[in-house]
Coordinates of C-alpha atoms in Angstrom, one line a residue:
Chain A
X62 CA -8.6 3.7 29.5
X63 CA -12.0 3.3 30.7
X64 CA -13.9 6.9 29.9
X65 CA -17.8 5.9 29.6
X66 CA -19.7 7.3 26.4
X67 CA -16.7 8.7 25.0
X68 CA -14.8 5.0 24.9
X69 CA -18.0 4.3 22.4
X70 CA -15.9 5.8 20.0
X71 CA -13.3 3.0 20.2
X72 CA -14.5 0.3 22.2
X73 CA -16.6 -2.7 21.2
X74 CA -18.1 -4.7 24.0
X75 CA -20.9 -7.3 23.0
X76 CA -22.5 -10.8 23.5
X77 CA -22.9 -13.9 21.4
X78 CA -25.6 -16.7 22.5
X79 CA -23.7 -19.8 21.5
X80 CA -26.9 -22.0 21.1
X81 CA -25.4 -24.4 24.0
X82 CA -23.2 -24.8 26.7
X83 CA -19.6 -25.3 26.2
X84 CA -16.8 -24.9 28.5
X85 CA -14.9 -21.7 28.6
X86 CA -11.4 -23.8 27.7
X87 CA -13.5 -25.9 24.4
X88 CA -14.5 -22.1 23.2
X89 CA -11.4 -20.7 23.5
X90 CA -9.7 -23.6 21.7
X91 CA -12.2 -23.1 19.0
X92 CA -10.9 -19.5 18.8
X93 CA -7.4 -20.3 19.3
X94 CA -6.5 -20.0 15.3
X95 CA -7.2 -16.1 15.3
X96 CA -4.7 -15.3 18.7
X97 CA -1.9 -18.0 17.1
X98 CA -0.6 -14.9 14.4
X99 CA 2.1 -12.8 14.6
X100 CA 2.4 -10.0 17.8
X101 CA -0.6 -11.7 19.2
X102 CA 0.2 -12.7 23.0
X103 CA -3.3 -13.8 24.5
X104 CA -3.5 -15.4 28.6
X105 CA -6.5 -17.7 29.8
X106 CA -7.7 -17.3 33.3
X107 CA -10.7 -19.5 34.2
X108 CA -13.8 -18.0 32.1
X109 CA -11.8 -15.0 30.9
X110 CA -9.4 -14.7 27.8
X111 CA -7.3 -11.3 27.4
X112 CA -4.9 -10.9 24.3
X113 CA -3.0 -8.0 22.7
X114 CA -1.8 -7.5 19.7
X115 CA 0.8 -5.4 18.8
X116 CA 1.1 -4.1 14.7
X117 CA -1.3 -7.2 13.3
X118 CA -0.3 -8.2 9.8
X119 CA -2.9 -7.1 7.2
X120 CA -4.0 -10.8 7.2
X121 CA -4.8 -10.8 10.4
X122 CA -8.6 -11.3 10.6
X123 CA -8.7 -9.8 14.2
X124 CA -6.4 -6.7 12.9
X125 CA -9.0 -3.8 13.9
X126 CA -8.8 -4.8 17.7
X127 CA -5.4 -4.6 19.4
X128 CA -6.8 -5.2 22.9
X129 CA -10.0 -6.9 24.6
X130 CA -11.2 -9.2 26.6
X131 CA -13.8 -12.4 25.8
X132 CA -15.8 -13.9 28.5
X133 CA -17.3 -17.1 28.5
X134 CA -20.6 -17.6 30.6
X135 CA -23.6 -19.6 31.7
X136 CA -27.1 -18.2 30.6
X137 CA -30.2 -20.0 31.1
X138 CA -30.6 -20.8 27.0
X139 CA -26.9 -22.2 26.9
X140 CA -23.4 -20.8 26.8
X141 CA -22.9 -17.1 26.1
X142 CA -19.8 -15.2 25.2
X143 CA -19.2 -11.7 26.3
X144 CA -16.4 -9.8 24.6
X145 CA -15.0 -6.4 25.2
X146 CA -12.8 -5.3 22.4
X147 CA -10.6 -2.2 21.9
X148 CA -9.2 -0.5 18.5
X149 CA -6.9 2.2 18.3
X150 CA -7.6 2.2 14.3
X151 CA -11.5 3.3 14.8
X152 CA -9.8 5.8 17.3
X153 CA -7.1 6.8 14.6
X154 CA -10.2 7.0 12.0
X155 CA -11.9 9.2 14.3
X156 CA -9.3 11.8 14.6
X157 CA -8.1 12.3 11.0
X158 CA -11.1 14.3 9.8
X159 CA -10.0 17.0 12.7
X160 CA -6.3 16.4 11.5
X161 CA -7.4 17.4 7.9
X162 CA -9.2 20.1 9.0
X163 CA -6.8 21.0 10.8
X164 CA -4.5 20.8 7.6
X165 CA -6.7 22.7 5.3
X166 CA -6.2 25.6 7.9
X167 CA -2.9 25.8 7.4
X168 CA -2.5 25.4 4.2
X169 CA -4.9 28.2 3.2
X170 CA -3.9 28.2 -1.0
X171 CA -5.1 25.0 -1.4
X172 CA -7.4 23.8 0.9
X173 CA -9.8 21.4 -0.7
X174 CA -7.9 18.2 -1.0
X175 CA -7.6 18.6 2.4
X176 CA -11.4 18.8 3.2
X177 CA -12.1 16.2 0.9
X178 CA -10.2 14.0 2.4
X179 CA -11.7 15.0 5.9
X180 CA -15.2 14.5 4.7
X181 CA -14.5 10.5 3.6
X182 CA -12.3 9.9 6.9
X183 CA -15.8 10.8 8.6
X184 CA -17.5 8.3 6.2
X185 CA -15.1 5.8 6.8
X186 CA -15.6 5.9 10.6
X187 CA -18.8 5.4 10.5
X188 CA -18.4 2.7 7.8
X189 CA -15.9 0.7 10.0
X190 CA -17.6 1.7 13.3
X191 CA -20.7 -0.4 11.8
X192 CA -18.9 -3.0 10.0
X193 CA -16.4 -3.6 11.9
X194 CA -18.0 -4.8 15.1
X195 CA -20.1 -6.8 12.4
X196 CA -17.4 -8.5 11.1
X197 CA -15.6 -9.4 14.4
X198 CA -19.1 -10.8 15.5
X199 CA -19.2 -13.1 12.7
X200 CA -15.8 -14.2 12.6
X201 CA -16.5 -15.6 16.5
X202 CA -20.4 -17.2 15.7
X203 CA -18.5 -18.9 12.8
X204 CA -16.0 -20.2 15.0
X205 CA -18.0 -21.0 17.9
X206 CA -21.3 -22.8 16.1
X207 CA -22.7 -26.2 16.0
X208 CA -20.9 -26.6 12.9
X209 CA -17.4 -26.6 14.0
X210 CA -17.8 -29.2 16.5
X211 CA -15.4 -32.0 16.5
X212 CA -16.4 -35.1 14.6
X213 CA -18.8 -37.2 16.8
X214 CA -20.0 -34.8 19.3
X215 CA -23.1 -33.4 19.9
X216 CA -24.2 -30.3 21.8
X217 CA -25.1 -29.9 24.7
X218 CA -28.8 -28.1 25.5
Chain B
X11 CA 14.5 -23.7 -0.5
X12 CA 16.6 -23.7 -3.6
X13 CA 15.4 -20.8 -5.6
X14 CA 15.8 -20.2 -9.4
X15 CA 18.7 -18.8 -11.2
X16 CA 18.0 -15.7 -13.3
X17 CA 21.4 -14.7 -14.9
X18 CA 23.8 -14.5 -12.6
X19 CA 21.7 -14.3 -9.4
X20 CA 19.3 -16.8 -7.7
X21 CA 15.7 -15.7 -7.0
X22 CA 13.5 -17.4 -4.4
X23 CA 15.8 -19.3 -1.9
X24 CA 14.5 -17.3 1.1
X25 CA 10.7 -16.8 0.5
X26 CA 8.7 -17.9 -1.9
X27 CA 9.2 -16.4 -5.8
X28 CA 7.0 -17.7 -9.0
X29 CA 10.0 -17.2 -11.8
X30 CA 8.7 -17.3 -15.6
X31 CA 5.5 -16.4 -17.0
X32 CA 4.4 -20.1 -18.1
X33 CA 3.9 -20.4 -14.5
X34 CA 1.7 -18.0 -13.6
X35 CA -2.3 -18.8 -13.1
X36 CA -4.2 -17.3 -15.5
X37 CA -8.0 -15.9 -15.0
X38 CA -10.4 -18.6 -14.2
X39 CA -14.0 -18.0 -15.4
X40 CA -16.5 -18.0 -18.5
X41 CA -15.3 -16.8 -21.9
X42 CA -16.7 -12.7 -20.4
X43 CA -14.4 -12.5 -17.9
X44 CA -11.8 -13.7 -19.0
X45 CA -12.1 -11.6 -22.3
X46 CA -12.5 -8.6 -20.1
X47 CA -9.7 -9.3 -18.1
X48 CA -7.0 -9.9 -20.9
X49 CA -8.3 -6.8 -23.1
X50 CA -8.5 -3.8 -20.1
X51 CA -5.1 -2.6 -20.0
X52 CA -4.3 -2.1 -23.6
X53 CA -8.4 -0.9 -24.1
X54 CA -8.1 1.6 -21.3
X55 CA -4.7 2.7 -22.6
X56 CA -6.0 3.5 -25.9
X57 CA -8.8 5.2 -24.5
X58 CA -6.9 7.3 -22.9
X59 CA -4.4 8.0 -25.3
X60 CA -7.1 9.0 -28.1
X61 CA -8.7 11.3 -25.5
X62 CA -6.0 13.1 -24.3
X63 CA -4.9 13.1 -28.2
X64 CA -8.1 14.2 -29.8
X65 CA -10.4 15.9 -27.1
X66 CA -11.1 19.6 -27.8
X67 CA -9.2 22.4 -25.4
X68 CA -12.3 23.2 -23.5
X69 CA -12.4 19.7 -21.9
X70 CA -9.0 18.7 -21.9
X71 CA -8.0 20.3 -18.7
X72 CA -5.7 19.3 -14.9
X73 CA -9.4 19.2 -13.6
X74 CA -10.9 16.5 -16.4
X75 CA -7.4 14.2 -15.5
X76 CA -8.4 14.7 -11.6
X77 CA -11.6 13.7 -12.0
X78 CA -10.6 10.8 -14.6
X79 CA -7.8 10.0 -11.9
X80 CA -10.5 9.4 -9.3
X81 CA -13.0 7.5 -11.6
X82 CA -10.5 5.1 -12.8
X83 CA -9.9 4.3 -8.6
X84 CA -13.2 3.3 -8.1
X85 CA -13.3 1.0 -11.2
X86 CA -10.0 -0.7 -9.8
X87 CA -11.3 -0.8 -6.9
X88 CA -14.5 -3.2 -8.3
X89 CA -11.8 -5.4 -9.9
X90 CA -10.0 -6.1 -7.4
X91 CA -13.3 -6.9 -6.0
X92 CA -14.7 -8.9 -8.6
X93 CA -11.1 -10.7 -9.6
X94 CA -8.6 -10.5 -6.5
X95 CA -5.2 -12.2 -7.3
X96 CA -4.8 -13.6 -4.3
X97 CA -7.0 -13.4 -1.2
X98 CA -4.9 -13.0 1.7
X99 CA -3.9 -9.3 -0.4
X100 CA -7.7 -8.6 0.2
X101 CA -8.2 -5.5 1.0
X102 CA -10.0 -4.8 4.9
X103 CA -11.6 -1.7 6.2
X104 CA -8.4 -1.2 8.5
X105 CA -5.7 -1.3 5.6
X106 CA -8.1 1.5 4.1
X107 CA -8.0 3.9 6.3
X108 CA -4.4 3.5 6.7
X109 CA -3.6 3.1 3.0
X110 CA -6.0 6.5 2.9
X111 CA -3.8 8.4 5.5
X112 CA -0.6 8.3 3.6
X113 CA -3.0 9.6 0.1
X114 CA -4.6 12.1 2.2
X115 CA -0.5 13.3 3.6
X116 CA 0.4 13.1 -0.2
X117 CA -1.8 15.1 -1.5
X118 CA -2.3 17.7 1.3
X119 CA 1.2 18.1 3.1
X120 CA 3.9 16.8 0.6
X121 CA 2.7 18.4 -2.4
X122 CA 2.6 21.7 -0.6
X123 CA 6.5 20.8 0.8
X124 CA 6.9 20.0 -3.3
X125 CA 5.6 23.1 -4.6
X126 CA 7.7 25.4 -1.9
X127 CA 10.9 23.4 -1.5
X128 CA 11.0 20.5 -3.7
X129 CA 11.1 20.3 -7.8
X130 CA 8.4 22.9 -8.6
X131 CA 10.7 25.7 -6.9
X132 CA 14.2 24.1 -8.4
X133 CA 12.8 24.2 -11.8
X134 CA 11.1 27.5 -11.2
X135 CA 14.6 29.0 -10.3
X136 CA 16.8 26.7 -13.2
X137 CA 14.1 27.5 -15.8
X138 CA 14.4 31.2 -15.5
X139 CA 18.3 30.7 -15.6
X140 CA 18.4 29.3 -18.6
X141 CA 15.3 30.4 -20.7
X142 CA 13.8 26.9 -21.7
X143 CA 11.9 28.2 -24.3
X144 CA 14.6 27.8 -26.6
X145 CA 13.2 24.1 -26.6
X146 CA 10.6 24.9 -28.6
X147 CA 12.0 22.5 -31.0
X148 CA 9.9 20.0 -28.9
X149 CA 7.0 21.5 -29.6
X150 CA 7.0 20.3 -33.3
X151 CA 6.9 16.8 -32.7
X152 CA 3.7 14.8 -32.8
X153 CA 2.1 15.1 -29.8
X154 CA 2.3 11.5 -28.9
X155 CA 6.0 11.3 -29.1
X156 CA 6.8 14.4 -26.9
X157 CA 4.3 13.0 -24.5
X158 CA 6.1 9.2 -24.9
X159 CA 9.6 11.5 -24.3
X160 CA 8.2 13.5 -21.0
X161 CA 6.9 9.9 -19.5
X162 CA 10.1 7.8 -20.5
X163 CA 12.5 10.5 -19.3
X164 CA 10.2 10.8 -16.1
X165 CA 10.6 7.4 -15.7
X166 CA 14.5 6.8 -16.1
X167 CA 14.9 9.3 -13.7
X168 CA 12.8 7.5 -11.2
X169 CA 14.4 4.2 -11.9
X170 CA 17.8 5.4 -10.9
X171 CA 16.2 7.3 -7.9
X172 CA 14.8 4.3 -6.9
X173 CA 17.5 1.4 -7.9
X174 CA 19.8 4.3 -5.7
X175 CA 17.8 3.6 -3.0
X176 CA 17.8 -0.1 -2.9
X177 CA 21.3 0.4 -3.0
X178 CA 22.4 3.6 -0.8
X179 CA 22.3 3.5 3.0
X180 CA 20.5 6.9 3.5
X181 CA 18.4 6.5 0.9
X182 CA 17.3 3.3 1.4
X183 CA 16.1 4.3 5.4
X184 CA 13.3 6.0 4.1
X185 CA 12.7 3.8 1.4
X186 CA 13.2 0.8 3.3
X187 CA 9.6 2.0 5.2
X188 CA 7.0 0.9 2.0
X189 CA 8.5 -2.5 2.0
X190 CA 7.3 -3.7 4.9
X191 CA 3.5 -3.6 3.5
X192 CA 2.4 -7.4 2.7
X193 CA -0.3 -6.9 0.4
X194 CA -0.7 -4.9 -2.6
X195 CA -3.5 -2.6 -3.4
X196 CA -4.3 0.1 -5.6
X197 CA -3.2 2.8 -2.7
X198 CA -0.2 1.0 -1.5
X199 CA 2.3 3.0 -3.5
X200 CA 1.1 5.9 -1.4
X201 CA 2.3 4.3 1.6
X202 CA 6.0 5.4 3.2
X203 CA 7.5 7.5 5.0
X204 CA 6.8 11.4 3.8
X205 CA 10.0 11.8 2.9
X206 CA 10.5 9.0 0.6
X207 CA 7.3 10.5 -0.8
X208 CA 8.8 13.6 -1.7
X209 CA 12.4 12.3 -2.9
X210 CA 10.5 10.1 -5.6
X211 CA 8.1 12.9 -6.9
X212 CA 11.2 15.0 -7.6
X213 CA 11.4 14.6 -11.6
X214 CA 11.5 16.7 -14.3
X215 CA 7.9 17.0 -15.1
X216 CA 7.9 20.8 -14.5
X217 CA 10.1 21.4 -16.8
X218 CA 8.0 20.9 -19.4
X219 CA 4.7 23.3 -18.2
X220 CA 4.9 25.1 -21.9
X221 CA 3.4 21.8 -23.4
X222 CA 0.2 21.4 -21.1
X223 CA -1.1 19.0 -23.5
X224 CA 1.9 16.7 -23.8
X225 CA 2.1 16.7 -19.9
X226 CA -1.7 15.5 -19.0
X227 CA -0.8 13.0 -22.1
X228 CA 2.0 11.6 -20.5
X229 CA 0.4 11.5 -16.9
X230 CA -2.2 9.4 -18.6
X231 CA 0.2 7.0 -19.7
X232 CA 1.9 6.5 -16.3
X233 CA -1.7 6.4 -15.0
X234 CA -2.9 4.0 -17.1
X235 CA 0.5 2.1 -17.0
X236 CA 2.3 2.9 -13.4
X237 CA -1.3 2.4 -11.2
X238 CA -1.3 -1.9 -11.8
X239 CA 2.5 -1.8 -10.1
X240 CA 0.4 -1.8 -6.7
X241 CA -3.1 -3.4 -7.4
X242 CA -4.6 -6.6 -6.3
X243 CA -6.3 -8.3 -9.9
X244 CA -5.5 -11.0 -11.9
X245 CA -5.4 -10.3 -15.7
X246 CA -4.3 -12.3 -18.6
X247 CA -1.6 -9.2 -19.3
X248 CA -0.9 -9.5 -23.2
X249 CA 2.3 -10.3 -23.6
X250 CA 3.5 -7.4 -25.8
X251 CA 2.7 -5.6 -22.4
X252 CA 4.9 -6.7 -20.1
X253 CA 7.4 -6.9 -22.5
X254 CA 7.4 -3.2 -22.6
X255 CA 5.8 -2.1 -19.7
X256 CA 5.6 -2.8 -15.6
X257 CA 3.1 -5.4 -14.5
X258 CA 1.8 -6.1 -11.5
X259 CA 3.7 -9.5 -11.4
X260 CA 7.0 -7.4 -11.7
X261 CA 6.2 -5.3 -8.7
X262 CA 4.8 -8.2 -6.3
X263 CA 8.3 -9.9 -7.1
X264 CA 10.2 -6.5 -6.0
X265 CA 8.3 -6.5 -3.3
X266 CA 9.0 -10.1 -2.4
X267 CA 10.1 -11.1 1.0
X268 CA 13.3 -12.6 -0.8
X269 CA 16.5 -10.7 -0.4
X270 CA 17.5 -11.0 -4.3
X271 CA 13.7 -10.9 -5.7
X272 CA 13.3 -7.1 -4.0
X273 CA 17.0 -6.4 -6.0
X274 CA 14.8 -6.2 -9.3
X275 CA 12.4 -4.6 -11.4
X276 CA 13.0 -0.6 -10.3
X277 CA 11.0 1.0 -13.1
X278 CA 7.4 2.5 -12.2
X279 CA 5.9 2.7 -15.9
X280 CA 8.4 0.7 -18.6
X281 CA 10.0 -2.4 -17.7
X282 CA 12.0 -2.4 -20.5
X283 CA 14.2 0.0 -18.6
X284 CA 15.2 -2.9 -16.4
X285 CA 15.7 -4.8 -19.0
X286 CA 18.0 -2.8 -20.3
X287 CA 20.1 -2.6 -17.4
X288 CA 19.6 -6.5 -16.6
X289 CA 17.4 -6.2 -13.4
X290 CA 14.2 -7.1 -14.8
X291 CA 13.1 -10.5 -13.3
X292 CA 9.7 -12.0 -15.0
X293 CA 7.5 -13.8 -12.0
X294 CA 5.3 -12.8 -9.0
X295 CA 5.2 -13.0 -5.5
X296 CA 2.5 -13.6 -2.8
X297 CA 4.5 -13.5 0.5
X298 CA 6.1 -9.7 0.8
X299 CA 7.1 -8.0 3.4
X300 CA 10.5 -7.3 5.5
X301 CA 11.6 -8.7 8.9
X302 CA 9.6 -12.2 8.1
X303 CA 6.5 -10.1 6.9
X304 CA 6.2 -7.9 10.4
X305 CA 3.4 -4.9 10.4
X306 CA 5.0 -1.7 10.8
X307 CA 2.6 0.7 12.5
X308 CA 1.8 4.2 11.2
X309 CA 3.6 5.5 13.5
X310 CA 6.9 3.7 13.5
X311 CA 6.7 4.4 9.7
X312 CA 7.3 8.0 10.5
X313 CA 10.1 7.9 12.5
X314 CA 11.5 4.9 11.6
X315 CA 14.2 6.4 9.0
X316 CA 15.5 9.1 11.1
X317 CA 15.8 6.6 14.6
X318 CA 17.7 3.9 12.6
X319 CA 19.8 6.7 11.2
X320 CA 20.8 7.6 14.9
X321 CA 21.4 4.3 15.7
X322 CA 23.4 3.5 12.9
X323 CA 25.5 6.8 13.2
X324 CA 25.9 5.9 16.7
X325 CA 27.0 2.7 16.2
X326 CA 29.8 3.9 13.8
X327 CA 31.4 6.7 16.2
X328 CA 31.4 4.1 18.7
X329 CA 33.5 1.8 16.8
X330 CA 35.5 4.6 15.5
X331 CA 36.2 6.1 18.6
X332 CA 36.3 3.2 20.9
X333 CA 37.7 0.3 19.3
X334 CA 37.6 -3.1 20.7
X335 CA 40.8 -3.3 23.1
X336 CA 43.1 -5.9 22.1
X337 CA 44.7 -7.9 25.5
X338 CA 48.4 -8.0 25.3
X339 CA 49.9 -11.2 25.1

């Protein structure tokens, strides 16, 4: 669904410098180990990487996005990856406080609980809206950096 | 895998099952936390047990057990920060706000389907039928025992609702939903189907709304018992403990993705109740999970008992009706 602004809600897109040039093929074999879980069916073609994943596991470190994209480009200071990332759980997240509310207006006798737990769903969106696209951008700079290169070679500048 | 024979069955031959408590890790650390984390289930229990026992009318009130309910949460929630059992059980921002989902339905939508067509209205309806206070009798026992008497009975209950549901087709379909989770945390027992949700919170408890204070007793001691079934610390559990009472370990190995480990420990609050009826299996489990540990999404956990229930009714008119034609010879 491509919708611009609104998408914001649930769509990550961002960029990684990775320091120096590598070939699309070497980063994505650096990031195979997070596409090789269960429901996870990913397809390389050229510079571009696209994967789904269908009900990720808990463990899965890439759980929170279910579909995206990565990119891997040439940029004057080195390699650069671009990712576009979609989650239907910061999209869920989103629409719970409106479901609660929506709850507490039915249930017009005891309505609080139901507000309460509105008010932290809106917390926790922005909590995982934050941390979330944090997290995901770690998990690829520590996968892609100088210090996960093979034994014995050196980057290239 | 070859698995480990407890009694008659074997545990652990098709995922793996730690079976005796000599072999489980202890807590690693200096002589604080590890003193902290042998002593905070019986010190909590106490604490709450003398409160409940001693504090003055005023205070002891539903609302003071909400808000010590919610309090106790957040502290779990720093141990299993501080002192995960095992890290792949960690808990992420997604499994929150899921986890949170299924409180937030519990709390909002099935208690209100509880109060109106569940327990609260059956024992309205059966207590005016048969005038319960002519048990007044319970009301001079010590406090302690009547609220021991609410929880154990409580309990039994659930055991058999919940032993019936490992073992009853129907029943298990919408049980058969909160075993797919693979990690335990202090909100997983939350998470199921709704309807599971309200079969289990039918009990008794009602029945005793003439003895206020033996009731919030009694939910303090399933709070303060019940709550480390789904919770991801390590402790140094006394052993006195989980001789009486359900542990963690218990629950991970119900839990287990082993066929024969899930057959066991049914109780919420006292093990000894499986123990009593031989299904009581002393270990713990890392890998859980159905269907090789597969993710069942929020979604699918809501519809999931009633489209298998189709398919298997289907499945047996078809075969009634349409038996497989044998060719003449």
């Amino acid at each position: 669904m491509n919708v611009p602004f609104i998408d914001r809600i649930w769509r990550v897109r961002g960029s990684l410098a990775l320091g120096f040039r590598q070939s699309p093929a070497d980063a994505f074999a650096r990031l195979d180990q997070l596409f090789q879980t269960s429901g996870t069916s990913y397809q390389i073609d050229d510079d571009t990487l696209t994967f789904t994943k269908k009900d990720p596991i808990a463990q899965d470190k890439m759980a929170t996005f279910n579909r995206g994209t990565l990119r891997v480009v040439d940029d004057t200071d080195g390699g650069l990856l671009l990712y576009d990332l979609s989650s239907p759980t910061l999209q869920f997240c989103f629409a719970l406080p409106f479901l609660f509310l929506g709850i507490a207006w039915l249930l017009k006798e005891s309505r609080n609980p139901a507000f309460v737990f509105a008010g932290i769903f809106a917390t926790l969106y922005v909590v995982g809206r934050i941390l979330e696209p944090w997290l995901i951008r770690s998990v690829f700079r520590k996968n892609l950096g100088p210090d996960h290169l093979p034994a014995g070679e050196a980057p290239q500048v | 895998m070859d698995g480990v024979r407890v009694g008659k069955r074997l545990i652990g031959t098709q995922s793996p099952v730690t079976v005796g408590w000599e072999n489980i890790p202890k807590v690693e650390g200096g002589p604080v936390k590890r003193f902290v984390f042998t002593h905070f289930q019986p010190a909590i229990l106490i604490a709450l047990v003398a409160f409940w026992l001693y504090a003055p009318d005023s205070i002891a009130k539903a609302s003071t057990a909400i808000g010590i309910g919610i309090g106790f949460k957040v502290l779990l929630y720093c141990l299993e920060w501080v002192n995960p059992r095992h890290d792949s059980w960690r808990l992420t921002w997604k499994e929150l706000v899921t986890d949170l989902f299924y409180v937030g339905i519990s709390y909002t939508l099935v208690k209100y389907a509880g109060k109106h067509f569940g327990d609260d209205a059956m024992i309205e309806a059966v207590q005016h039928f048969f005038q319960w206070e002519k048990l007044a009798w319970f009301k001079d026992m010590p406090l302690l025992v009547q609220a021991f008497l609410i929880s154990f009975i409580f309990d039994f209950g659930q055991y058999w609702m919940h032993r019936g549901m490992h073992n009853w087709y129907p029943l298990w379909l919408t049980h058969s939903v909160h075993h797919y989770i693979t990690q335990l945390n202090i909100n997983k027992g939350a998470v199921g189907n709704p309807v599971e949700l309200f079969l289990i919170g039918l009990g008794i408890g009602g029945f005793f709304d003439f003895l206020p204070r033996a009731v919030l007793l009694a939910g303090a001691i399933g709070m303060a018992v019940g709550t480390y079934q789904h919770i991801n610390v390590r402790f140094n559990t006394p052993r006195w403990w989980r001789f009486l009472f359900n542990t963690t370990e218990h629950h991970s190995v119900h839990h287990s993705q082993d066929f024969e480990a899930s057959r066991s420990n049914y109780s919420g609050t006292y093990i000894f109740i499986d123990r009593m009826f031989g299904t009581c299996v002393d270990g713990e489990a890392e890998v859980l999970g159905m269907e090789g540990g597969r993710r069942m999404s929020i979604r699918e956990q809501m519809t999931y008992p009633f489209t298998e229930a189709w398919k298997s009714t289907k499945s047996a008119v078809q075969v009634r009706f349409q038996p497989v034609a044998i060719p003449a010879e």
